[in-house]
Coordinates of C-alpha atoms in Angstrom, one line a residue:
Chain A
X29 CA -29.3 -32.6 4.9
X30 CA -30.6 -30.0 2.7
X31 CA -28.7 -26.5 2.7
X32 CA -29.8 -23.3 0.7
X33 CA -26.5 -21.3 -0.4
X34 CA -26.5 -17.8 -1.4
X35 CA -24.1 -16.9 -4.2
X36 CA -23.3 -13.3 -5.1
X37 CA -21.1 -12.7 -8.3
X38 CA -19.6 -9.2 -8.8
X39 CA -17.2 -8.7 -11.8
X40 CA -14.0 -8.1 -10.5
X41 CA -12.1 -4.8 -9.7
X42 CA -10.6 -4.4 -12.4
X43 CA -13.2 -4.9 -15.0
X44 CA -15.2 -1.9 -16.5
X45 CA -19.1 -2.4 -15.4
X46 CA -20.7 -0.6 -18.7
X47 CA -24.1 -1.6 -17.1
X48 CA -23.3 -0.2 -13.7
X49 CA -22.4 3.1 -15.5
X50 CA -25.8 3.0 -16.8
X51 CA -27.8 2.2 -14.4
X52 CA -25.7 5.2 -12.6
X53 CA -26.5 7.3 -14.7
X54 CA -30.0 6.5 -15.6
X55 CA -30.7 7.2 -11.4
X56 CA -28.9 10.7 -12.3
X57 CA -31.4 11.1 -14.7
X58 CA -34.2 10.8 -12.6
X59 CA -33.3 12.9 -9.9
X60 CA -31.6 10.2 -8.2
X61 CA -27.9 11.5 -7.5
X62 CA -27.2 10.0 -4.1
X63 CA -25.1 7.2 -5.7
X64 CA -21.8 7.8 -6.4
X65 CA -20.9 4.3 -7.7
X66 CA -23.0 1.3 -8.7
X67 CA -22.2 -2.4 -10.0
X68 CA -24.4 -4.9 -11.3
X69 CA -23.6 -8.5 -10.8
X70 CA -25.4 -12.0 -10.2
X71 CA -26.7 -13.8 -8.1
X72 CA -27.8 -17.6 -6.8
X73 CA -30.0 -19.4 -5.0
X74 CA -29.2 -22.8 -4.9
X75 CA -31.3 -25.9 -2.8
X76 CA -28.5 -29.0 -2.5
X77 CA -28.3 -32.0 -0.6
X78 CA -25.2 -32.5 1.4
X79 CA -24.0 -34.7 4.7
X80 CA -22.5 -31.5 6.1
X81 CA -21.8 -28.1 6.0
X82 CA -18.2 -28.7 4.7
X83 CA -19.7 -31.2 1.9
X84 CA -22.1 -28.3 1.0
X85 CA -19.2 -25.8 0.5
X86 CA -17.3 -28.4 -1.2
X87 CA -20.3 -28.5 -3.9
X88 CA -21.1 -24.8 -4.2
X89 CA -17.3 -24.4 -4.7
X90 CA -16.9 -27.1 -7.2
X91 CA -21.0 -25.7 -8.9
X92 CA -18.8 -22.2 -9.1
X93 CA -15.6 -22.8 -10.8
X94 CA -16.8 -25.4 -13.1
X95 CA -20.4 -23.5 -14.6
X96 CA -21.9 -20.6 -12.5
X97 CA -18.6 -18.2 -12.7
X98 CA -15.9 -17.0 -15.3
X99 CA -13.3 -16.9 -12.9
X100 CA -11.0 -14.2 -15.2
X101 CA -13.4 -11.6 -15.0
X102 CA -15.7 -12.3 -11.9
X103 CA -15.7 -13.1 -8.0
X104 CA -17.7 -14.3 -5.8
X105 CA -19.0 -15.4 -2.2
X106 CA -21.2 -17.7 -1.3
X107 CA -23.4 -18.3 2.3
X108 CA -24.3 -21.6 3.4
X109 CA -27.6 -21.6 5.2
X110 CA -29.5 -24.9 6.9
X111 CA -33.3 -25.7 6.2
Chain B
X12 CA -21.2 10.0 4.8
X13 CA -20.5 7.2 2.5
X14 CA -22.7 4.2 3.2
X15 CA -22.1 0.7 0.4
X16 CA -25.2 -1.0 -0.4
X17 CA -25.7 -4.4 -1.7
X18 CA -29.1 -5.6 -3.2
X19 CA -30.0 -9.1 -3.7
X20 CA -33.0 -9.2 -6.2
X21 CA -34.9 -12.6 -6.8
X22 CA -38.3 -13.2 -9.1
X23 CA -41.1 -14.4 -6.7
X24 CA -41.5 -17.4 -5.7
X25 CA -44.6 -17.2 -7.4
X26 CA -43.0 -16.7 -11.1
X27 CA -41.2 -19.4 -13.1
X28 CA -37.3 -18.7 -13.5
X29 CA -36.3 -21.0 -16.9
X30 CA -33.0 -19.7 -16.9
X31 CA -32.7 -21.5 -13.0
X32 CA -33.8 -24.7 -14.7
X33 CA -31.6 -24.2 -17.0
X34 CA -28.5 -23.6 -15.0
X35 CA -30.1 -26.7 -12.9
X36 CA -30.2 -29.4 -15.9
X37 CA -26.3 -27.9 -17.1
X38 CA -25.3 -29.0 -13.6
X39 CA -26.9 -32.0 -13.7
X40 CA -25.6 -32.9 -17.3
X41 CA -21.5 -32.4 -16.4
X42 CA -22.4 -34.5 -13.2
X43 CA -22.9 -32.5 -10.4
X44 CA -26.3 -33.2 -9.2
X45 CA -26.6 -32.4 -5.3
X46 CA -28.5 -29.1 -6.5
X47 CA -32.3 -29.7 -6.2
X48 CA -33.6 -26.2 -7.1
X49 CA -31.6 -23.2 -8.4
X50 CA -32.9 -19.5 -9.2
X51 CA -31.2 -17.1 -10.6
X52 CA -31.0 -13.2 -9.7
X53 CA -29.5 -9.5 -9.7
X54 CA -27.2 -8.1 -7.4
X55 CA -26.3 -4.7 -7.6
X56 CA -24.0 -3.2 -5.2
X57 CA -24.2 0.5 -4.6
X58 CA -22.1 3.2 -3.3
X59 CA -24.1 6.6 -1.8
X60 CA -23.7 9.6 0.3
X61 CA -26.5 10.2 3.0
X62 CA -26.5 11.7 6.3
X63 CA -27.5 8.8 8.2
X64 CA -28.4 5.0 7.8
X65 CA -31.9 6.0 8.2
X66 CA -31.5 8.5 5.4
X67 CA -29.5 6.3 2.9
X68 CA -32.2 3.5 3.4
X69 CA -34.8 5.5 2.0
X70 CA -32.2 6.3 -0.5
X71 CA -31.5 2.6 -1.4
X72 CA -35.7 1.6 -1.2
X73 CA -36.4 4.7 -3.6
X74 CA -33.9 3.6 -6.4
X75 CA -35.4 0.0 -5.8
X76 CA -38.8 0.9 -6.4
X77 CA -38.3 3.5 -9.1
X78 CA -35.6 2.0 -11.5
X79 CA -33.9 -1.4 -10.4
X80 CA -36.6 -3.9 -9.7
X81 CA -40.3 -4.7 -11.4
X82 CA -41.9 -5.5 -8.4
X83 CA -45.0 -6.7 -10.3
X84 CA -42.6 -10.0 -10.4
X85 CA -39.3 -9.4 -8.5
X86 CA -38.5 -9.3 -4.6
X87 CA -35.5 -7.7 -3.3
X88 CA -33.6 -7.3 0.0
X89 CA -30.4 -5.3 0.6
X90 CA -28.0 -4.6 3.5
X91 CA -26.1 -1.0 4.7
X92 CA -22.4 -0.6 5.7
X93 CA -21.1 2.5 6.1
X94 CA -17.3 2.7 4.4

């Protein structure tokens, strides 16, 4: 079966996010001052083959832990959807 | 009221994603060959003040259209959550 996994990667709360701060300042400079905080992260969309949802989840976690994520400074969440 | 908005940005389907292809090849080179397609995007987490959910949505769309997104090559989806 084919699954679509969406992975959201964020910097850990304790890690400074200069890119987010820059975006926040840029928004303010444009007069869009409703935002009080911005954090920038990464987003992955994967299509993968697996026998079931449990196996698909295992694959996604392995890929994240071994390649996609830096566990020292990043957190991630993922969602699976059957195609 | 304070809202948290999460914005997922992806390249449009018709736009080539060399970064995604590179990640896919790297996964395969590591023996993780369950993935058949990878697309890489951006993820924004915003905190913003607004009178209500409709206004918060308006603010998020304005920020995306004017700064966060390149509408020529990117699509985005967002979710709002009341804090």
